[in-house]
Coordinates of C-alpha atoms in Angstrom, one line a residue:
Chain N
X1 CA 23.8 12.3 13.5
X2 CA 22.1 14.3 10.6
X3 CA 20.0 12.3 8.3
X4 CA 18.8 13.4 5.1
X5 CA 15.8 12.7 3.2
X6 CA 15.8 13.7 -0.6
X7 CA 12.8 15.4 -1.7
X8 CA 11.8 15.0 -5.0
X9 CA 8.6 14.5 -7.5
X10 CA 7.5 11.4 -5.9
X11 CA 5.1 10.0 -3.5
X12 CA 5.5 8.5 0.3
X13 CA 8.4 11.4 1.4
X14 CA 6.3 11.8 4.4
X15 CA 5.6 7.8 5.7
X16 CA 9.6 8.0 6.1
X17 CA 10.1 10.7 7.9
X18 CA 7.2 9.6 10.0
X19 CA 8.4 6.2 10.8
X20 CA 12.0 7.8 11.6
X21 CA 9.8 9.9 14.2
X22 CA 8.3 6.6 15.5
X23 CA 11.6 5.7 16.2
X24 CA 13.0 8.6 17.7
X25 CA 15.2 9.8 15.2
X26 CA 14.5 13.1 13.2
X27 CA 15.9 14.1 9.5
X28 CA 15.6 16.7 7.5
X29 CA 13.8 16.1 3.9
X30 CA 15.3 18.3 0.9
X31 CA 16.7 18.9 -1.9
X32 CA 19.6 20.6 -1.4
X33 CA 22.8 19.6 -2.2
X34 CA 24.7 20.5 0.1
X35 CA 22.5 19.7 2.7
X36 CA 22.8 15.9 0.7
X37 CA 26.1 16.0 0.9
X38 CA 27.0 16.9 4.2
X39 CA 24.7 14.4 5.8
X40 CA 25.7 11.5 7.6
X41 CA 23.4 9.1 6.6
X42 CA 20.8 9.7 3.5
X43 CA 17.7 8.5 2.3
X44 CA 16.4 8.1 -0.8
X45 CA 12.7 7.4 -1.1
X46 CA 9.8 7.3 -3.3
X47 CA 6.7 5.7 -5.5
X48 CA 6.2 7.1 -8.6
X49 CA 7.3 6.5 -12.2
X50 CA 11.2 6.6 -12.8
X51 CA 10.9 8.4 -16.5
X52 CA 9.4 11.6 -14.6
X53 CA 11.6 10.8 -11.7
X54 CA 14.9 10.5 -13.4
X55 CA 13.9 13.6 -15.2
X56 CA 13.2 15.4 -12.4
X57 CA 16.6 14.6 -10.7
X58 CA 19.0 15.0 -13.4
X59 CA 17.5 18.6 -14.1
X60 CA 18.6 19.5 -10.9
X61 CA 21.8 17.3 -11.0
X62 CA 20.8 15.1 -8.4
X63 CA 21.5 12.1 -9.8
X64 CA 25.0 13.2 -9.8
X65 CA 25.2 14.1 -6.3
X66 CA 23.4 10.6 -5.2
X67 CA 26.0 8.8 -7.0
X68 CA 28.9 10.4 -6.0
X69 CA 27.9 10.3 -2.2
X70 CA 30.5 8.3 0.1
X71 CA 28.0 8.3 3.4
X72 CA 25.4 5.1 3.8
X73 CA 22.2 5.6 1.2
X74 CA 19.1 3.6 1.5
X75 CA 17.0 3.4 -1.7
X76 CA 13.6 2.5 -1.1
X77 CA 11.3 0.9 -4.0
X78 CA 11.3 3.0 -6.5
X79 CA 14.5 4.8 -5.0
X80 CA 16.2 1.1 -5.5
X81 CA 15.2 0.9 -8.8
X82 CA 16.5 4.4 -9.7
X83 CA 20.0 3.7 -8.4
X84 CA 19.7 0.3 -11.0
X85 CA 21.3 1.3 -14.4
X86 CA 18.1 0.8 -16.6
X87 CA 14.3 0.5 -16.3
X88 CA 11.9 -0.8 -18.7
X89 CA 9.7 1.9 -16.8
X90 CA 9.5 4.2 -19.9
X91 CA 12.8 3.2 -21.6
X92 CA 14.7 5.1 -18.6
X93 CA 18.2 4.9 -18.1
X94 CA 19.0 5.2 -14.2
X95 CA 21.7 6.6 -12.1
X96 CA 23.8 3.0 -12.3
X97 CA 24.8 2.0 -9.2
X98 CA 23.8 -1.3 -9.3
X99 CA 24.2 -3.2 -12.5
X100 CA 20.6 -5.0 -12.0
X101 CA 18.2 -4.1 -14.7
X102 CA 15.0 -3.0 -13.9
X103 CA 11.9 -5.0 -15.6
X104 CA 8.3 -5.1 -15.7
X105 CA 6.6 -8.1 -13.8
X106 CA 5.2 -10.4 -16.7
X107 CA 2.6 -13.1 -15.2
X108 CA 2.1 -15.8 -17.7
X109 CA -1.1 -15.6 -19.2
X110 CA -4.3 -17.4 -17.1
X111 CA -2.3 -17.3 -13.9
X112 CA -4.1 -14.8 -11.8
X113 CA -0.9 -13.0 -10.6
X114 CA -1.8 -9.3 -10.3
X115 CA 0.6 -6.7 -11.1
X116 CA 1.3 -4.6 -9.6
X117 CA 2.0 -6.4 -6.5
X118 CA 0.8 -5.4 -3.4
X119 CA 0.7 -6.8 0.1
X120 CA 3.3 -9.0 2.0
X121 CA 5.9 -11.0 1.0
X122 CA 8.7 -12.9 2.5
X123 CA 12.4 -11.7 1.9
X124 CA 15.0 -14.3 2.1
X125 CA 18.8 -15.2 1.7
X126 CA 19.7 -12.0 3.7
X127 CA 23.1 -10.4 3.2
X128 CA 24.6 -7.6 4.9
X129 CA 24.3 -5.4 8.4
X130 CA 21.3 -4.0 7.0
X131 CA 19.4 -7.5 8.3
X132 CA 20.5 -8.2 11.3
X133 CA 18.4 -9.7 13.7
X134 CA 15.7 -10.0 10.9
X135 CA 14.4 -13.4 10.2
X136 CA 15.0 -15.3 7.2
X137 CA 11.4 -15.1 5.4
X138 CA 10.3 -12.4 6.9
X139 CA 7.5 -10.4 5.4
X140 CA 7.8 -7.0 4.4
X141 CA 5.4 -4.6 2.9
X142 CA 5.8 -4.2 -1.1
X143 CA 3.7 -2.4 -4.1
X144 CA 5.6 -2.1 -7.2
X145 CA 4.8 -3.4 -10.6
X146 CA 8.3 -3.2 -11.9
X147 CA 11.6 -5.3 -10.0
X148 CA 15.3 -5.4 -9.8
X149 CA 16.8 -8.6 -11.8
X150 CA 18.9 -10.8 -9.5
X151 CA 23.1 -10.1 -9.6
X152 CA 26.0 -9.6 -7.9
X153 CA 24.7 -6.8 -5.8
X154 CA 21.6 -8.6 -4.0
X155 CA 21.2 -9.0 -0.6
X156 CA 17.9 -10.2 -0.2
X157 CA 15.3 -12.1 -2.2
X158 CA 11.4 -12.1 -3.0
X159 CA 9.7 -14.4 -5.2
X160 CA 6.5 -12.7 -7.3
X161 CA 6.4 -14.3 -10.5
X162 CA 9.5 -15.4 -10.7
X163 CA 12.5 -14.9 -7.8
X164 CA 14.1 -11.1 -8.0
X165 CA 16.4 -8.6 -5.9
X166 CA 14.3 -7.3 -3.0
X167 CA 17.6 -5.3 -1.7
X168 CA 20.9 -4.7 -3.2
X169 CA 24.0 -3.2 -1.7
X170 CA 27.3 -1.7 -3.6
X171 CA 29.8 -0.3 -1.3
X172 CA 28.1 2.5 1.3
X173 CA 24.8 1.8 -1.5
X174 CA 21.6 0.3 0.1
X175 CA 18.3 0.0 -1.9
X176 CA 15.3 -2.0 -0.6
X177 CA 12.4 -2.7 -3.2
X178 CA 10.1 -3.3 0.1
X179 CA 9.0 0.0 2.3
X180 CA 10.5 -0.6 5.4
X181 CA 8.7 2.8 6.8
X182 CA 5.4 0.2 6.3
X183 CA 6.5 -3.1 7.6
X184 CA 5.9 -3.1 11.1
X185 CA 7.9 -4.3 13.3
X186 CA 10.7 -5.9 10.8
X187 CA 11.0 -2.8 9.0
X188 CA 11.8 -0.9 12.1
X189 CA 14.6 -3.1 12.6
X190 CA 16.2 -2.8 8.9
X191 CA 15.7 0.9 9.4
X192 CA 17.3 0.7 12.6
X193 CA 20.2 -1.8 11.1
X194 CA 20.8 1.5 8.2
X195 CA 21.2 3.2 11.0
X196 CA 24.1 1.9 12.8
X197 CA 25.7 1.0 10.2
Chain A
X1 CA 4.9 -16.1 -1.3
X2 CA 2.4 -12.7 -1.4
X3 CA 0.3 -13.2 1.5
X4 CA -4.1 -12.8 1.2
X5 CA -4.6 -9.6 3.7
X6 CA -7.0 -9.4 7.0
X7 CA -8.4 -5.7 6.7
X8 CA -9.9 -4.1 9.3
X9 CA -12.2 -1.1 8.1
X10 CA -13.2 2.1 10.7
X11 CA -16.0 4.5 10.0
X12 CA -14.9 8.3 11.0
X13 CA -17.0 10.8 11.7
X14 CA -15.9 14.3 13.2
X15 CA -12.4 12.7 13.6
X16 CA -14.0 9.8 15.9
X17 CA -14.2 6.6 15.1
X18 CA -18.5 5.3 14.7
X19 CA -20.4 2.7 14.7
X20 CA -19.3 1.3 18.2
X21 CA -16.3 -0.6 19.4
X22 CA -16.1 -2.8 22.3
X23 CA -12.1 -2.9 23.5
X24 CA -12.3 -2.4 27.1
X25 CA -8.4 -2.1 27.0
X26 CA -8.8 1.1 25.1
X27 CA -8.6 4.2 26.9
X28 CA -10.8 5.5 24.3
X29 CA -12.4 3.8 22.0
X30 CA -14.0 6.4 19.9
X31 CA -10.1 7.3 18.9
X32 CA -9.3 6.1 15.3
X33 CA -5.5 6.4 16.1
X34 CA -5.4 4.2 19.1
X35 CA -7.8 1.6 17.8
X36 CA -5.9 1.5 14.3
X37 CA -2.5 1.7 16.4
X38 CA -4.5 -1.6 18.4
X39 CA -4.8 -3.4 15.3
X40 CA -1.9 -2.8 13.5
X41 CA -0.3 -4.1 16.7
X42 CA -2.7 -7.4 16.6
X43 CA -1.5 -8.2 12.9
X44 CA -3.9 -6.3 10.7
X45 CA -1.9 -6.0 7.0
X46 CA -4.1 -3.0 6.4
X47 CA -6.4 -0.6 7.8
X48 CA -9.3 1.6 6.2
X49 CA -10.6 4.6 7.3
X50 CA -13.5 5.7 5.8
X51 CA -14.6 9.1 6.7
X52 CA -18.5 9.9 6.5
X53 CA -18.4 12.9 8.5
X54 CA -20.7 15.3 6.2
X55 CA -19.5 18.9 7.4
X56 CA -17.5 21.5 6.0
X57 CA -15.1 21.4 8.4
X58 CA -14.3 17.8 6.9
X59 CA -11.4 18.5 4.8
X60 CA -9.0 19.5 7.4
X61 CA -10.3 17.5 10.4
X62 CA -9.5 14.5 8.0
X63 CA -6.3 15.5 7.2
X64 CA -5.4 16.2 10.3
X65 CA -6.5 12.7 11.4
X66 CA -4.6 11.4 8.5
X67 CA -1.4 12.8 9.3
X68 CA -1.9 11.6 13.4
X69 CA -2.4 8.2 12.0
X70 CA 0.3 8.2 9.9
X71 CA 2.4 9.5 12.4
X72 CA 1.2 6.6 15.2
X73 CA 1.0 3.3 12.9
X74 CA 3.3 1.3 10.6
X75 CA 1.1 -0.4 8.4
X76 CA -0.2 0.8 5.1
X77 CA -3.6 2.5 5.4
X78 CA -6.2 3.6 2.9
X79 CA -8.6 6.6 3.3
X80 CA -11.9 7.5 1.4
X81 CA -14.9 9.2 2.0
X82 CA -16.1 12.2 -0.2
X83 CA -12.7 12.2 -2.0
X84 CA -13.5 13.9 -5.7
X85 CA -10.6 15.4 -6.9
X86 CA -6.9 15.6 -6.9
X87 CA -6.2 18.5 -4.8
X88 CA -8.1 16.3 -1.8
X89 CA -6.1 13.5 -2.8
X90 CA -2.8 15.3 -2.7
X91 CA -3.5 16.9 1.2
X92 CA -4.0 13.4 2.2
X93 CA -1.2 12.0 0.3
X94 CA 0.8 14.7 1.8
X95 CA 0.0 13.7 4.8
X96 CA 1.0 10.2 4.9
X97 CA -1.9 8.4 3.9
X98 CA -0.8 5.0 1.9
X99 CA -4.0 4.8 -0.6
X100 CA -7.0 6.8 -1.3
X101 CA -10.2 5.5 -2.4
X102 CA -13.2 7.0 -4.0
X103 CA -16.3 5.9 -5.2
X104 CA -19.4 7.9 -5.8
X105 CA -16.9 11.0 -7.4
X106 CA -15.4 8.7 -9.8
X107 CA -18.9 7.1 -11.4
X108 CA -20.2 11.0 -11.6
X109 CA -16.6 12.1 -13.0
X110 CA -14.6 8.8 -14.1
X111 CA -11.8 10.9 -15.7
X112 CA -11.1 11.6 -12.0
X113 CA -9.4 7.7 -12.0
X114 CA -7.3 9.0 -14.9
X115 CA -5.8 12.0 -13.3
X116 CA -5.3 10.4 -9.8
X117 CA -3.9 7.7 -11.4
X118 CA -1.4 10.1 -14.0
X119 CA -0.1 12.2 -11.1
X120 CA 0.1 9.8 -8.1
X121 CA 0.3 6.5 -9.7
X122 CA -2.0 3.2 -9.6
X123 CA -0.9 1.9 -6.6
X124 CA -2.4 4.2 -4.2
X125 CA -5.8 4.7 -6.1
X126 CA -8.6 2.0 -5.0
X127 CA -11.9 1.9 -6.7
X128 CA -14.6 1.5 -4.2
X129 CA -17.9 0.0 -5.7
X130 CA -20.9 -0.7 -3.3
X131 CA -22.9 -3.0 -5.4
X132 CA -26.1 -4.9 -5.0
X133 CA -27.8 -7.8 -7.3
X134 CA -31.2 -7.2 -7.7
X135 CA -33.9 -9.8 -9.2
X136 CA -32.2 -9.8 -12.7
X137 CA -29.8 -11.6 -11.3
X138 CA -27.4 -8.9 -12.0
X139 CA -24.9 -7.0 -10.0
X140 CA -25.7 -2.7 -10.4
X141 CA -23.8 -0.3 -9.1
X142 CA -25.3 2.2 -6.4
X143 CA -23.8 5.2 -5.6
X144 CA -23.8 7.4 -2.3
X145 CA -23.4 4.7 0.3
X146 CA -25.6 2.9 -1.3
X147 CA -29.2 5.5 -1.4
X148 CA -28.7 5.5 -4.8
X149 CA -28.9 3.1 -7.7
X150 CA -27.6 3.1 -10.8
X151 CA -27.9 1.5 -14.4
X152 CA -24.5 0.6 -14.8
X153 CA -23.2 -3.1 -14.1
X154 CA -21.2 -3.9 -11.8
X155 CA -18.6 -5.8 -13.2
X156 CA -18.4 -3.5 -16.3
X157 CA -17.8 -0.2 -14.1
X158 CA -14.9 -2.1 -12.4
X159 CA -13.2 -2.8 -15.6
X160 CA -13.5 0.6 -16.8
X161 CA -11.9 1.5 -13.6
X162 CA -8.7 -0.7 -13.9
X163 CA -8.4 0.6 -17.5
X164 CA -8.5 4.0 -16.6
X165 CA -5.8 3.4 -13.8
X166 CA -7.6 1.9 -10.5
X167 CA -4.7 -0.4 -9.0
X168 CA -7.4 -2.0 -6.2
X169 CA -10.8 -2.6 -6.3
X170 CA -13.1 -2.6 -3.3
X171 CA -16.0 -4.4 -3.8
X172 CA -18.8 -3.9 -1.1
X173 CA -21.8 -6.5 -1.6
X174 CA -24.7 -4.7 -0.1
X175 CA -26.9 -8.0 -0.3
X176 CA -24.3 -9.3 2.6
X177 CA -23.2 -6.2 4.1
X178 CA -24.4 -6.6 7.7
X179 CA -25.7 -9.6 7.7
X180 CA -22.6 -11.9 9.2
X181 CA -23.4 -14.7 6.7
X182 CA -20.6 -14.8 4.6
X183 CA -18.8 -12.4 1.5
X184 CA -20.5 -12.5 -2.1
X185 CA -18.5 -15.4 -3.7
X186 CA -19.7 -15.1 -7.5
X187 CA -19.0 -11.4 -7.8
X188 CA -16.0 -11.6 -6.3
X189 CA -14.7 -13.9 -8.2
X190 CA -15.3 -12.7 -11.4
X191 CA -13.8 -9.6 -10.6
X192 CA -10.7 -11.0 -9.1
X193 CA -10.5 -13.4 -11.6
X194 CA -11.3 -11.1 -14.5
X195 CA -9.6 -8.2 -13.6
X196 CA -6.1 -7.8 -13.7
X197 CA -5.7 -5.7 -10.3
X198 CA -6.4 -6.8 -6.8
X199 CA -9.7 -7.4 -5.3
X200 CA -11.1 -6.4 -1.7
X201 CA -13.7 -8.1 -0.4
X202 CA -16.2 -6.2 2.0
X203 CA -19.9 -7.3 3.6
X204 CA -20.9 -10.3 5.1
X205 CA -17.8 -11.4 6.9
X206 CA -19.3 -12.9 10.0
X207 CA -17.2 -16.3 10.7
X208 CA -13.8 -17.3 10.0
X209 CA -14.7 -19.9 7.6
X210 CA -16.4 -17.1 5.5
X211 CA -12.8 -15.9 5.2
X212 CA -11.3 -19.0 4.1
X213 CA -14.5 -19.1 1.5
X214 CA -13.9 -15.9 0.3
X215 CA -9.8 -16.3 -0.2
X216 CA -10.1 -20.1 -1.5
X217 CA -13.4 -19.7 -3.8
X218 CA -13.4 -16.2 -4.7
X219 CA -9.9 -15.6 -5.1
X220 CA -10.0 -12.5 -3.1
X221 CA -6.6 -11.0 -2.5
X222 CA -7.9 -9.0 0.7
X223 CA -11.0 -9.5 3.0
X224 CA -12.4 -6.0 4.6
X225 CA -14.5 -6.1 7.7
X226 CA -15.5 -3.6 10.7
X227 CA -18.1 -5.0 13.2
X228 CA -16.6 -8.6 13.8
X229 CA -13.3 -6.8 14.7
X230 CA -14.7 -4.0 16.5
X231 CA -17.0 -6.1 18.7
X232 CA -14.2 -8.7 19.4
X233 CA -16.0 -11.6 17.5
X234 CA -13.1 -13.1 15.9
X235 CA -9.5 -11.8 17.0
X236 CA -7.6 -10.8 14.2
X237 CA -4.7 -13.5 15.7
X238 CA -7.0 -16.7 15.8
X239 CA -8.2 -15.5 12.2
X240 CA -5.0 -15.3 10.5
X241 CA -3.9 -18.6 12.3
X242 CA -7.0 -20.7 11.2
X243 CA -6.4 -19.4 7.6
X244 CA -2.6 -20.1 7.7
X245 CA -3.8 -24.1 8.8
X246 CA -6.3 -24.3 5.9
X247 CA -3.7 -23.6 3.8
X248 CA -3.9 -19.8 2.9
X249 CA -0.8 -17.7 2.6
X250 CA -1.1 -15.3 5.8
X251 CA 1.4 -13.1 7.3
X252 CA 1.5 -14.7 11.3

């Protein structure tokens, strides 16, 4: 199986490949197209802001080639909330593969909710191959200040100021606001799920 | 729910991990990878790594370490320790580290917290402050692990920080670091109550019950400690389980 990491302006590239190492399986992180294209299985990573991001992709038509890929494609954070179809991030419109917008977390004033969030949370109402044999409220590893609105393309759930998509899936399309590649022993098992799927 | 985290911190020096560790089932305990490896295994949520080797090797022995580590464990981890400006803080970046943090580089430069903050986001830049209230009855900040002290208020050089783009504070109380009897609760609080980022306590954790003080009167988001864990006086299990029964959020 070839698996394909796209590399691109943001941060965390490495903690994936890494934690695909810790699992036995190696991939190849670039970004070239056809090497995108003909992989079996792709990944699509990243921290950063999406304006830059977006930018960054669609000068090199990337955004194109994600969203025209047939193969299974795992977003992760802010790869998730670039396959969305907007984010308040900078007034960016995404690569729309979900329809989920993507919003800034707005704590109501005097409630001590930090944002961004960082830490564990639980993820519940699983859907999809993607969790099996992961618990319902599991915690997973999240730090994002921005979130996917909940729609017809969730598969998982978080609450942080209010509930919100912590996955969504569209046809071969997987994104996962969490960071499986940081989530122990749970996120082995989701990466391993995307895997054999 | 977002869970309070249980951090253990290691001191590094010449790629080995100081200040003494007592885990017999190690098969060396002087190796950062294996005891961070040990405790992400035991439930840690984080780890720190805080490099104090003073050489000029440093540079690449820590980013070497940083990129074993990241290779070995799969829980975020933070690295600081003589970190002053972005090219440092892209090598380790680059080399799977989760978080940086600096300290004594950002007082002397502060626009350094701007441009980590502009070119590799908030989330992985954490303000380090080693602070100490002296007979005023007022927090200062002291700079250089601690040798040196400085006019500036604690509380006032943390908000700078967040505004120019710290996403985490680490607050070390150097009146309680060392001493087992429990984290500062008023500085603490005001920060984590005051401040719109997450706070990490550090200094003075000696008990479990100074955990549950520091999480349920302080508000800390995170509690950082080294000795306790290293030496085996409270188990990183039986901690998070007698927090979870007093009622804070933990991840068991």
């Amino acid at each position: 199986m070839v698996l394909t990491i796209i590399k691109y302006n943001a941060g965390n590239i490495q903690s994936v490949l890494y934690a695909l190492e810790r699992i036995g399986v190696s991939a190849v992180v670039t970004d070239n197209i056809e090497q995108i294209q003909k992989a079996d299985k792709v990944i699509f990573p990243g921290v950063g802001e999406a304006s830059t991001a977006m930018n960054y992709l669609k000068e090199r038509k990337l955004d194109e080639v994600i969203k025209n890929l047939k193969q299974p494609v795992l977003g992760i954070c802010l790869g998730l909330q670039l396959m969305c179809r907007y984010s308040e991030e900078n007034d960016t419109e995404c690569i729309g593969l979900f329809d989920e917008d993507v919003r800034l977390f707005k704590p109501l004033p005097g409630s001590n909710v930090k944002v961004p969030q960082i830490g564990w949370n639980t993820i519940y109402d699983l859907k999809t191959k993607l969790f099996s044999s992961v618990s319902d409220k599991s915690y997973c590893y999240f730090v994002h200040g921005y979130y996917a609105s909940f729609g017809k393309h969730t598969i998982a759930m978080t609450d942080y100021v209010q509930p919100y998509s912590s996955a969504l899936h569209r046809d071969n399309f997987y994104g996962v606001q969490f960071h499986p590649e940081k989530s122990a022993a749970n996120g082995e098992q989701i990466i391993k799920n995307f895997l054999s799927l | 729910m977002l869970t309070k985290r249980i951090i253990p911190c290691l001191d590094i020096k010449d790629g080995r991990t100081v200040k003494g560790t007592n885990f017999v089932n190690l098969r060396d305990a002087g190796d950062p990878v294996e005891l961070g490896a040990l405790y992400a295994k035991k439930g840690a949520d984080e780890l720190v790594f805080l490099d104090i080797t003073a050489t000029v090797e440093k540079r690449k022995t820590l980013s070497e370490l940083v990129n074993k580590i990241a290779h070995h464990i799969n829980i975020p981890f933070t690295v600081g320790g003589g970190i002053s400006s972005v090219e440092d803080v892209r090598v380790l970046l680059q080399n799977g580290a989760d978080k940086i943090s600096v300290n004594t580089s950002a007082f002397k430069n502060p626009q350094l917290i701007n441009d980590l903050a502009k070119e590799f986001g908030s989330q992985c830049v954490v303000l380090a402050i080693d602070t100490k209230k002296e007979e005023d009855g007022e927090w200062y900040v002291y700079l250089n692990g601690g040798r040196t002290k400085t006019e500036s208020k604690c509380f006032d050089w943390a908000k700078e920080g967040v505004e120019r783009g710290a996403g985490e504070i680490l607050l070390t109380s150097m009146n309680h670091d060392g001493t087992k009897q429990g984290f500062a609760i008023d500085i603490t609080k005001r920060l984590s109550e005051e401040l719109p980022v997450p706070v990490i306590a550090s200094g003075g954790g000696g008990s479990m019950q100074h955990f549950e003080d520091i999480f349920n009167q302080a508000n800390a988001d995170a509690a950082l400690a080294a000795s306790i864990f290293h030496f085996k006086e409270i188990a990183i299990p039986d901690l998070k389980n007698f927090l979870n029964k007093q009622g804070i959020t933990m991840r068991l």
